[in-house]
Amino acid sequence: GAGVSQSPRYKVAKRGQDVALRCDPISGHVSLFWYQQALGQGPEFLTYFQNEAQLDKSGLPSDRFFAERPEGSVSTLKIQRTQQEDSAVYLCASSAGLAGVYEQYFGPGTRLTVT
Amino acid sequence: QKEVEQNSGPLSVPEGAIASLNCTYSDRGSQSFFWYRQYSGKSPELIMFIYSNGDKEDGRFTAQLNKASQYVSLLIRDSQPSDSATYLCAVNGKGSNYQLIWGAGTKLIIKP
């Protein structure tokens, strides 16, 4: 069956450019998470959606980061005016559960390099 | 003190031996504990989850949870070279029923 997909897999942006990262969760999964993972570190929580509602955006590092999931399925993470410190792998995960901590399934990630 | 701590390794184990991976966490209220495996350049994949004190076995993997000591471990029996990866411990935190707090991972190397 189809897992979580993300696109693009790799993105190189010049400092100051805007980027948009897409996530297609597993069909029917109501919960969607975005994480940022730096080399040699565990994933860091960015934001959480339950269907189309963004219930938690406490992990977004700055107001340059914005995420949406307008129809409760596909999600987009947008980074405006990219900076070098934004270089990382951005992971999307989905989960079938509405409440309680259910297993999260990850996409392959988007590796963002800001030059 | 980090909220979820793991020894970064690398932990080197001979093929066929038992690999023991450890994780400690700071939030006494945590209820859900997960072990993920991450191969280099790949995304994390779920190995096991455990919610209750004690042991939980799944094939060659055993998760052990001790809430009193705030300690969770993963044992891998009959280690194979394909088990070589980074193992991430994740714990629900901050009183959340959805947010996971992640350790930095332990790199495991299985030597043939």
Coordinates of N, CA and C in Angstrom, one line a residue:
Chain A
G1 N 0.8 -1.2 0.0 CA 0.0 0.0 0.0 C 0.9 1.3 0.0
A2 N 0.3 2.4 -0.3 CA 1.0 3.6 -0.4 C 1.4 4.1 1.0
G3 N 2.6 4.5 1.1 CA 3.0 5.1 2.4 C 2.9 6.6 2.3
V4 N 3.6 7.3 3.2 CA 3.7 8.7 3.2 C 4.7 9.1 2.1
S5 N 4.3 10.1 1.3 CA 5.2 10.5 0.3 C 5.5 12.0 0.5
Q6 N 6.7 12.4 0.1 CA 7.1 13.8 0.2 C 7.8 14.3 -1.1
S7 N 7.6 15.5 -1.4 CA 8.3 16.1 -2.5 C 8.6 17.6 -2.3
P8 N 9.7 18.1 -2.9 CA 10.7 17.3 -3.6 C 11.5 16.5 -2.6
R9 N 12.3 15.6 -3.0 CA 13.2 14.8 -2.1 C 14.4 15.7 -1.7
Y10 N 14.9 16.5 -2.7 CA 16.0 17.4 -2.4 C 15.6 18.8 -2.9
K11 N 16.1 19.8 -2.2 CA 15.8 21.1 -2.6 C 17.0 22.0 -2.2
V12 N 17.6 22.7 -3.2 CA 18.6 23.6 -2.9 C 18.0 25.0 -3.2
A13 N 18.2 25.9 -2.2 CA 17.6 27.2 -2.3 C 18.7 28.2 -1.9
K14 N 18.7 29.3 -2.6 CA 19.6 30.4 -2.3 C 19.0 31.1 -1.1
R15 N 19.9 31.6 -0.3 CA 19.4 32.4 0.9 C 18.5 33.5 0.5
G16 N 17.3 33.5 1.2 CA 16.3 34.6 0.9 C 15.2 34.1 0.0
Q17 N 15.4 32.9 -0.6 CA 14.3 32.3 -1.4 C 13.2 31.7 -0.6
D18 N 12.0 31.6 -1.1 CA 10.9 30.9 -0.4 C 10.9 29.5 -1.0
V19 N 10.5 28.5 -0.1 CA 10.4 27.1 -0.5 C 9.1 26.6 0.0
A20 N 8.6 25.6 -0.7 CA 7.4 24.9 -0.3 C 7.6 23.4 -0.4
L21 N 7.4 22.7 0.7 CA 7.6 21.3 0.8 C 6.2 20.6 1.0
R22 N 6.1 19.5 0.2 CA 4.8 18.9 0.2 C 4.8 17.5 0.9
C23 N 3.7 17.2 1.5 CA 3.5 15.9 2.2 C 2.2 15.3 1.8
D24 N 2.2 14.0 1.3 CA 1.0 13.2 1.1 C 0.9 12.1 2.1
P25 N 0.0 12.2 3.1 CA 0.0 11.2 4.2 C -0.6 9.9 3.7
I26 N -0.6 8.9 4.5 CA -1.3 7.7 4.2 C -2.8 8.0 4.2
S27 N -3.5 7.5 3.2 CA -4.9 7.7 3.0 C -5.7 7.4 4.3
G28 N -6.5 8.3 4.8 CA -7.3 8.1 5.9 C -6.7 8.4 7.3
H29 N -5.4 8.8 7.2 CA -4.7 9.2 8.5 C -5.1 10.6 8.8
V30 N -5.7 10.7 10.0 CA -6.2 12.1 10.4 C -5.1 13.0 11.0
S31 N -4.1 12.4 11.6 CA -3.0 13.1 12.2 C -1.8 13.3 11.3
L32 N -1.3 14.5 11.2 CA -0.1 14.7 10.4 C 0.9 15.6 11.2
F33 N 2.1 15.2 11.1 CA 3.2 15.9 11.8 C 4.3 16.4 10.9
W34 N 4.9 17.5 11.2 CA 6.1 17.9 10.5 C 7.2 18.0 11.5
Y35 N 8.4 17.5 11.1 CA 9.6 17.5 12.0 C 10.7 18.1 11.2
Q36 N 11.7 18.6 11.9 CA 13.0 19.0 11.3 C 14.1 18.1 11.9
Q37 N 14.9 17.6 11.1 CA 16.0 16.7 11.6 C 17.3 17.2 11.1
A38 N 18.2 17.6 12.1 CA 19.5 18.0 11.8 C 20.4 16.7 11.8
L39 N 21.5 16.8 11.1 CA 22.5 15.7 11.0 C 22.9 15.2 12.4
G40 N 22.7 13.9 12.7 CA 23.2 13.4 14.0 C 22.2 13.6 15.1
Q41 N 21.0 14.2 14.8 CA 20.1 14.5 15.9 C 18.8 13.7 15.6
G42 N 17.9 13.6 16.7 CA 16.6 13.1 16.5 C 15.7 14.1 15.8
P43 N 14.5 13.7 15.4 CA 13.6 14.7 14.8 C 13.1 15.7 15.9
E44 N 13.0 16.9 15.4 CA 12.4 18.0 16.3 C 11.0 18.3 15.8
F45 N 10.1 18.3 16.7 CA 8.7 18.6 16.4 C 8.5 20.0 15.9
L46 N 7.8 20.2 14.8 CA 7.5 21.5 14.2 C 6.0 21.8 14.5
T47 N 5.1 21.0 13.9 CA 3.7 21.3 14.0 C 2.9 20.0 13.8
Y48 N 1.6 20.1 14.2 CA 0.7 19.0 14.2 C -0.7 19.4 13.7
F49 N -1.2 18.6 12.8 CA -2.5 18.8 12.3 C -3.4 17.6 12.7
Q50 N -4.6 17.9 13.0 CA -5.7 16.9 13.1 C -6.7 17.2 12.1
N51 N -6.8 16.4 11.1 CA -7.5 16.7 9.9 C -7.0 18.1 9.3
E52 N -7.9 19.1 9.1 CA -7.4 20.3 8.6 C -7.0 21.3 9.7
A53 N -7.2 21.0 10.9 CA -7.0 21.9 12.0 C -5.5 21.8 12.5
Q54 N -4.8 22.9 12.5 CA -3.5 23.0 13.0 C -3.6 23.2 14.5
L55 N -3.4 22.1 15.3 CA -3.6 22.1 16.7 C -2.4 22.6 17.5
D56 N -1.3 22.5 16.9 CA 0.0 22.8 17.6 C 1.0 23.3 16.6
K57 N 1.5 24.5 16.8 CA 2.6 25.0 15.9 C 3.7 25.5 16.8
S58 N 3.8 25.0 18.0 CA 4.7 25.5 18.9 C 6.2 25.3 18.5
G59 N 6.4 24.3 17.7 CA 7.8 24.0 17.3 C 8.3 24.7 16.1
L60 N 7.5 25.5 15.4 CA 7.9 26.3 14.3 C 9.0 27.3 14.8
P61 N 10.2 27.3 14.2 CA 11.3 28.1 14.7 C 11.1 29.6 14.6
S62 N 10.3 30.0 13.6 CA 10.1 31.5 13.5 C 8.9 31.7 12.6
D63 N 8.5 33.0 12.5 CA 7.3 33.3 11.7 C 7.6 33.2 10.2
R64 N 8.8 32.7 9.8 CA 9.1 32.5 8.4 C 8.5 31.1 8.0
F65 N 8.2 30.3 9.0 CA 7.7 28.9 8.8 C 6.2 28.9 8.9
F66 N 5.6 28.3 7.9 CA 4.1 28.3 7.8 C 3.7 26.9 7.3
A67 N 2.7 26.3 7.9 CA 2.2 25.0 7.4 C 0.7 25.1 7.2
E68 N 0.2 24.3 6.3 CA -1.2 24.2 6.1 C -1.6 22.8 5.6
R69 N -2.9 22.5 5.8 CA -3.5 21.2 5.4 C -4.9 21.5 5.1
P70 N -5.2 22.3 4.1 CA -6.6 22.9 3.9 C -7.7 21.9 3.8
E71 N -7.5 20.7 3.2 CA -8.6 19.7 3.0 C -8.4 18.5 3.9
G72 N -7.5 18.6 4.8 CA -7.3 17.5 5.8 C -6.5 16.3 5.2
S73 N -5.9 16.5 4.1 CA -5.1 15.4 3.5 C -3.7 15.9 3.2
V74 N -3.4 16.4 2.0 CA -2.1 16.9 1.7 C -1.7 18.1 2.5
S75 N -0.4 18.2 2.9 CA 0.0 19.3 3.7 C 1.2 19.9 3.0
T76 N 1.4 21.2 3.2 CA 2.5 22.0 2.7 C 3.2 22.7 3.8
L77 N 4.5 22.6 3.9 CA 5.3 23.4 4.8 C 6.0 24.4 4.0
K78 N 5.8 25.7 4.3 CA 6.4 26.8 3.5 C 7.4 27.5 4.4
I79 N 8.6 27.8 3.8 CA 9.6 28.5 4.5 C 9.9 29.8 3.7
Q80 N 9.7 30.9 4.3 CA 9.9 32.2 3.6 C 11.3 32.7 3.9
R81 N 11.9 33.4 2.9 CA 13.2 34.0 3.1 C 14.2 33.1 3.8
T82 N 14.5 31.9 3.2 CA 15.3 30.9 3.8 C 16.6 31.4 4.2
Q83 N 17.1 30.8 5.4 CA 18.4 31.1 5.9 C 19.2 29.9 6.0
Q84 N 20.5 30.0 6.1 CA 21.4 28.8 6.2 C 21.0 27.9 7.3
E85 N 20.6 28.4 8.4 CA 20.2 27.6 9.5 C 19.0 26.7 9.3
D86 N 18.3 27.0 8.2 CA 17.1 26.2 7.8 C 17.5 24.9 7.1
S87 N 18.8 24.8 6.8 CA 19.2 23.6 6.1 C 19.1 22.4 7.0
A88 N 18.3 21.4 6.6 CA 18.0 20.2 7.4 C 17.2 19.3 6.6
V89 N 16.9 18.1 7.1 CA 15.9 17.2 6.5 C 14.5 17.5 7.2
Y90 N 13.5 17.7 6.4 CA 12.2 18.0 6.9 C 11.4 16.7 6.6
L91 N 10.9 16.1 7.8 CA 10.2 14.9 7.7 C 8.7 15.1 8.0
C92 N 7.9 14.4 7.3 CA 6.4 14.4 7.5 C 6.1 13.0 8.0
A93 N 5.2 13.0 9.0 CA 4.7 11.7 9.5 C 3.2 11.7 9.6
S94 N 2.5 10.6 9.4 CA 1.1 10.6 9.6 C 0.7 9.4 10.6
S95 N -0.4 9.6 11.2 CA -0.9 8.6 12.2 C -2.4 8.5 12.1
A96 N -2.8 7.2 12.3 CA -4.3 7.0 12.2 C -5.1 7.5 13.4
G97 N -4.4 7.7 14.5 CA -5.1 8.0 15.8 C -5.6 9.5 15.8
L98 N -6.7 9.6 16.5 CA -7.2 11.0 16.8 C -6.6 11.5 18.2
A99 N -6.6 10.6 19.1 CA -6.1 11.0 20.4 C -5.3 9.8 21.0
G100 N -4.4 10.1 21.9 CA -3.5 9.0 22.3 C -2.3 9.0 21.4
V101 N -1.2 8.5 21.8 CA -0.1 8.6 21.0 C 0.0 7.3 20.2
Y102 N -0.4 7.3 18.9 CA -0.4 6.2 18.0 C 0.9 6.2 17.2
E103 N 1.2 5.1 16.6 CA 2.4 5.0 15.8 C 2.4 6.0 14.7
Q104 N 3.5 6.6 14.5 CA 3.7 7.5 13.4 C 4.5 6.9 12.3
Y105 N 4.0 7.1 11.0 CA 4.7 6.6 9.9 C 5.3 7.8 9.1
F106 N 6.6 7.6 8.8 CA 7.3 8.7 8.2 C 7.4 8.6 6.7
G107 N 7.4 9.8 6.0 CA 7.8 9.9 4.6 C 9.3 9.9 4.5
P108 N 9.8 9.9 3.3 CA 11.3 9.8 3.0 C 12.0 11.1 3.4
G109 N 11.3 12.2 3.6 CA 11.9 13.4 3.9 C 12.3 14.3 2.7
T110 N 12.4 15.6 3.0 CA 13.0 16.5 2.0 C 14.3 17.1 2.6
R111 N 15.3 16.9 1.9 CA 16.6 17.5 2.3 C 16.7 18.9 1.7
L112 N 16.7 19.9 2.6 CA 16.8 21.3 2.2 C 18.2 21.8 2.4
T113 N 18.8 22.3 1.4 CA 20.1 22.9 1.6 C 20.0 24.4 1.1
V114 N 20.3 25.3 2.0 CA 20.3 26.7 1.7 C 21.7 27.2 1.6
T115 N 22.0 27.8 0.4 CA 23.3 28.2 0.1 C 23.5 29.7 0.1
Chain B
Q1 N 19.6 19.0 31.5 CA 19.3 17.6 31.2 C 18.3 17.5 30.0
K2 N 18.7 16.7 29.0 CA 17.8 16.6 27.9 C 16.6 15.8 28.3
E3 N 15.5 16.0 27.7 CA 14.3 15.3 28.0 C 14.3 13.8 27.8
V4 N 15.0 13.4 26.7 CA 15.2 12.0 26.3 C 16.6 11.8 26.0
E5 N 17.3 11.0 26.7 CA 18.7 10.8 26.5 C 19.1 9.4 26.1
Q6 N 20.0 9.4 25.1 CA 20.5 8.1 24.6 C 22.0 8.3 24.4
N7 N 22.8 7.2 24.6 CA 24.2 7.2 24.4 C 24.3 7.2 22.8
S8 N 25.1 8.1 22.3 CA 25.2 8.3 20.9 C 26.0 7.2 20.2
G9 N 26.8 6.4 21.0 CA 27.6 5.4 20.4 C 28.8 5.9 19.6
P10 N 29.3 5.1 18.7 CA 28.7 3.9 18.2 C 28.8 2.7 19.1
L11 N 27.8 1.9 19.1 CA 27.8 0.6 19.9 C 28.1 -0.5 18.9
S12 N 29.2 -1.2 19.2 CA 29.7 -2.2 18.3 C 29.4 -3.6 18.9
V13 N 28.7 -4.4 18.2 CA 28.3 -5.7 18.7 C 28.6 -6.8 17.7
P14 N 29.2 -7.9 18.1 CA 29.4 -9.0 17.1 C 28.1 -9.6 16.6
E15 N 28.2 -10.1 15.3 CA 27.0 -10.7 14.7 C 26.6 -11.9 15.6
G16 N 25.3 -12.1 15.8 CA 24.8 -13.2 16.6 C 24.7 -12.9 18.1
A17 N 25.3 -11.8 18.5 CA 25.2 -11.4 20.0 C 23.9 -10.6 20.2
I18 N 23.7 -10.3 21.5 CA 22.6 -9.4 21.9 C 23.0 -8.0 21.9
A19 N 22.3 -7.1 21.2 CA 22.6 -5.7 21.3 C 21.6 -5.1 22.3
S20 N 22.1 -4.2 23.2 CA 21.3 -3.6 24.2 C 21.3 -2.1 24.1
L21 N 20.2 -1.5 23.8 CA 20.1 0.0 23.6 C 19.3 0.6 24.7
N22 N 19.8 1.7 25.3 CA 19.1 2.3 26.5 C 18.7 3.7 26.2
C23 N 17.7 4.1 27.0 CA 17.1 5.4 26.8 C 16.5 5.8 28.2
T24 N 16.8 7.0 28.6 CA 16.2 7.6 29.9 C 15.4 8.8 29.5
Y25 N 14.4 9.1 30.3 CA 13.5 10.2 30.0 C 13.2 11.0 31.3
S26 N 12.9 12.2 31.2 CA 12.8 13.1 32.3 C 11.3 13.3 32.8
D27 N 10.4 13.2 31.9 CA 9.0 13.4 32.3 C 8.3 12.2 32.9
R28 N 8.0 12.3 34.2 CA 7.4 11.1 34.9 C 6.0 10.8 34.4
G29 N 5.4 11.8 33.8 CA 4.1 11.6 33.3 C 4.0 10.9 31.9
S30 N 5.1 10.6 31.3 CA 5.1 10.0 30.0 C 4.5 8.6 30.1
Q31 N 3.7 8.3 29.0 CA 2.9 7.0 29.0 C 3.3 6.1 27.8
S32 N 3.8 6.7 26.8 CA 4.0 6.0 25.6 C 5.4 6.1 25.1
F33 N 6.0 4.9 24.7 CA 7.4 4.9 24.4 C 7.6 4.1 23.1
F34 N 8.4 4.6 22.3 CA 8.6 4.1 20.9 C 10.1 3.9 20.6
W35 N 10.4 2.9 19.9 CA 11.7 2.7 19.3 C 11.6 2.7 17.8
Y36 N 12.4 3.6 17.2 CA 12.5 3.7 15.7 C 13.9 3.3 15.3
R37 N 14.0 2.8 14.1 CA 15.2 2.5 13.5 C 15.4 3.4 12.3
Q38 N 16.6 4.0 12.1 CA 16.8 4.9 11.0 C 18.1 4.5 10.3
Y39 N 18.0 4.0 9.1 CA 19.2 3.8 8.3 C 19.8 5.1 7.8
S40 N 21.0 5.1 7.5 CA 21.7 6.4 7.0 C 21.0 6.9 5.8
G41 N 20.6 8.1 5.8 CA 19.9 8.8 4.7 C 18.5 8.4 4.5
K42 N 17.9 7.6 5.4 CA 16.5 7.2 5.3 C 15.7 7.8 6.4
S43 N 14.4 7.6 6.4 CA 13.6 8.2 7.4 C 13.3 7.1 8.5
P44 N 12.9 7.5 9.7 CA 12.7 6.6 10.8 C 11.6 5.6 10.5
E45 N 11.8 4.4 10.9 CA 10.7 3.4 10.8 C 10.5 2.7 12.2
L46 N 9.2 2.5 12.5 CA 8.8 2.0 13.8 C 9.3 0.6 14.0
I47 N 9.9 0.3 15.1 CA 10.3 -1.0 15.5 C 9.3 -1.6 16.5
M48 N 9.2 -0.8 17.6 CA 8.3 -1.3 18.7 C 7.8 -0.1 19.5
F49 N 6.6 -0.4 20.1 CA 6.1 0.6 21.1 C 5.8 -0.2 22.4
I50 N 5.8 0.5 23.5 CA 5.5 -0.1 24.8 C 4.8 0.9 25.7
Y51 N 3.8 0.5 26.4 CA 3.0 1.4 27.2 C 3.1 1.0 28.7
S52 N 3.3 -0.3 28.9 CA 3.2 -0.8 30.3 C 4.6 -1.3 30.8
N53 N 4.8 -1.2 32.1 CA 6.0 -1.7 32.7 C 6.2 -3.1 32.4
G54 N 7.5 -3.5 32.2 CA 7.8 -4.9 31.9 C 8.4 -5.0 30.5
D55 N 8.3 -6.2 30.0 CA 8.9 -6.6 28.7 C 7.8 -6.8 27.7
K56 N 8.2 -6.4 26.5 CA 7.3 -6.7 25.3 C 8.2 -7.3 24.2
E57 N 7.9 -8.4 23.7 CA 8.7 -9.1 22.8 C 8.0 -9.2 21.4
D58 N 8.8 -9.0 20.4 CA 8.3 -9.1 19.0 C 9.5 -9.6 18.1
G59 N 9.4 -10.9 17.9 CA 10.5 -11.5 17.1 C 11.8 -11.4 17.9
R60 N 12.8 -10.9 17.2 CA 14.2 -10.8 17.8 C 14.3 -9.5 18.7
F61 N 13.2 -8.7 18.8 CA 13.3 -7.5 19.5 C 12.5 -7.6 20.8
T62 N 13.0 -7.0 21.9 CA 12.4 -6.9 23.2 C 12.5 -5.5 23.7
A63 N 11.4 -4.9 24.0 CA 11.4 -3.6 24.6 C 11.1 -3.8 26.1
Q64 N 11.9 -3.0 26.9 CA 11.7 -3.1 28.4 C 11.5 -1.7 28.9
L65 N 10.5 -1.6 29.8 CA 10.1 -0.3 30.3 C 10.1 -0.4 31.9
N66 N 10.7 0.6 32.5 CA 10.7 0.7 33.9 C 10.4 2.2 34.2
K67 N 9.1 2.4 34.5 CA 8.7 3.8 34.7 C 9.2 4.4 36.0
A68 N 9.4 3.5 37.1 CA 10.0 4.0 38.3 C 11.4 4.6 38.1
S69 N 12.1 3.9 37.3 CA 13.5 4.4 37.0 C 13.6 5.3 35.7
Q70 N 12.4 5.5 35.1 CA 12.3 6.3 33.9 C 13.3 5.9 32.8
Y71 N 13.2 4.6 32.5 CA 14.2 3.9 31.7 C 13.5 3.0 30.7
V72 N 13.9 3.1 29.5 CA 13.3 2.1 28.5 C 14.5 1.6 27.7
S73 N 14.4 0.3 27.3 CA 15.5 -0.3 26.6 C 15.0 -1.1 25.4
L74 N 15.9 -1.4 24.5 CA 15.6 -2.3 23.4 C 16.7 -3.3 23.3
L75 N 16.3 -4.6 23.3 CA 17.2 -5.6 23.1 C 17.0 -6.3 21.7
I76 N 18.1 -6.5 21.0 CA 18.1 -7.2 19.7 C 18.8 -8.5 19.9
R77 N 18.1 -9.6 19.8 CA 18.8 -10.9 19.9 C 19.3 -11.3 18.5
D78 N 20.3 -12.2 18.5 CA 20.9 -12.7 17.2 C 21.1 -11.6 16.2
S79 N 21.9 -10.6 16.7 CA 22.1 -9.4 15.8 C 22.6 -9.8 14.5
Q80 N 22.1 -9.1 13.5 CA 22.5 -9.3 12.1 C 23.2 -8.0 11.5
P81 N 24.0 -8.1 10.6 CA 24.6 -6.9 10.0 C 23.5 -5.9 9.5
S82 N 22.4 -6.4 9.1 CA 21.3 -5.5 8.6 C 20.7 -4.7 9.7
D83 N 21.0 -5.1 11.0 CA 20.5 -4.3 12.1 C 21.3 -3.0 12.3
S84 N 22.4 -2.9 11.6 CA 23.3 -1.8 11.8 C 22.5 -0.5 11.3
A85 N 22.3 0.4 12.2 CA 21.5 1.6 12.0 C 21.6 2.5 13.2
T86 N 20.9 3.6 13.2 CA 20.7 4.4 14.4 C 19.3 4.1 14.9
Y87 N 19.3 3.9 16.2 CA 18.0 3.6 16.9 C 17.6 4.8 17.8
L88 N 16.4 5.3 17.5 CA 15.9 6.5 18.1 C 14.8 6.1 19.1
C89 N 14.9 6.6 20.3 CA 13.9 6.5 21.3 C 13.0 7.7 21.3
A90 N 11.7 7.5 21.4 CA 10.7 8.6 21.4 C 9.7 8.4 22.5
V91 N 9.4 9.5 23.2 CA 8.5 9.4 24.4 C 7.5 10.5 24.2
N92 N 6.3 10.2 24.6 CA 5.3 11.3 24.6 C 5.6 12.3 25.8
G93 N 5.6 13.5 25.5 CA 6.0 14.5 26.5 C 5.2 15.7 26.7
K94 N 5.5 16.4 27.7 CA 4.9 17.7 28.0 C 3.3 17.6 28.2
G95 N 3.0 16.4 28.8 CA 1.5 16.2 29.0 C 0.7 16.1 27.7
S96 N 1.4 15.8 26.6 CA 0.7 15.8 25.4 C 0.3 14.4 25.0
N97 N -0.8 14.3 24.3 CA -1.3 13.0 23.9 C -0.9 12.7 22.4
Y98 N -0.1 13.6 21.8 CA 0.3 13.4 20.4 C 1.7 13.7 20.2
Q99 N 2.3 14.6 20.9 CA 3.7 15.1 20.6 C 4.7 14.1 21.2
L100 N 5.7 13.7 20.4 CA 6.8 12.9 20.8 C 8.0 13.7 21.0
I101 N 8.7 13.4 22.0 CA 10.1 13.9 22.3 C 11.1 12.9 21.9
W102 N 12.1 13.2 21.1 CA 13.0 12.2 20.6 C 14.4 12.4 21.2
G103 N 15.0 11.2 21.4 CA 16.4 11.2 21.7 C 17.2 11.4 20.4
A104 N 18.5 11.6 20.6 CA 19.4 11.9 19.4 C 19.8 10.6 18.7
G105 N 19.5 9.4 19.4 CA 19.8 8.2 18.7 C 21.1 7.5 19.1
T106 N 21.1 6.2 19.1 CA 22.3 5.4 19.3 C 22.7 4.7 18.0
K107 N 23.9 4.9 17.5 CA 24.4 4.3 16.3 C 24.8 2.9 16.7
L108 N 24.2 1.9 16.1 CA 24.6 0.5 16.3 C 25.3 -0.1 15.1
I109 N 26.4 -0.8 15.4 CA 27.2 -1.4 14.3 C 27.3 -2.9 14.6
I110 N 26.8 -3.7 13.7 CA 27.0 -5.2 13.9 C 28.1 -5.7 13.1
K111 N 29.1 -6.2 13.7 CA 30.3 -6.7 13.0 C 30.2 -8.1 12.6
P112 N 30.3 -8.4 11.3 CA 30.3 -9.8 10.8 C 31.4 -10.7 11.4

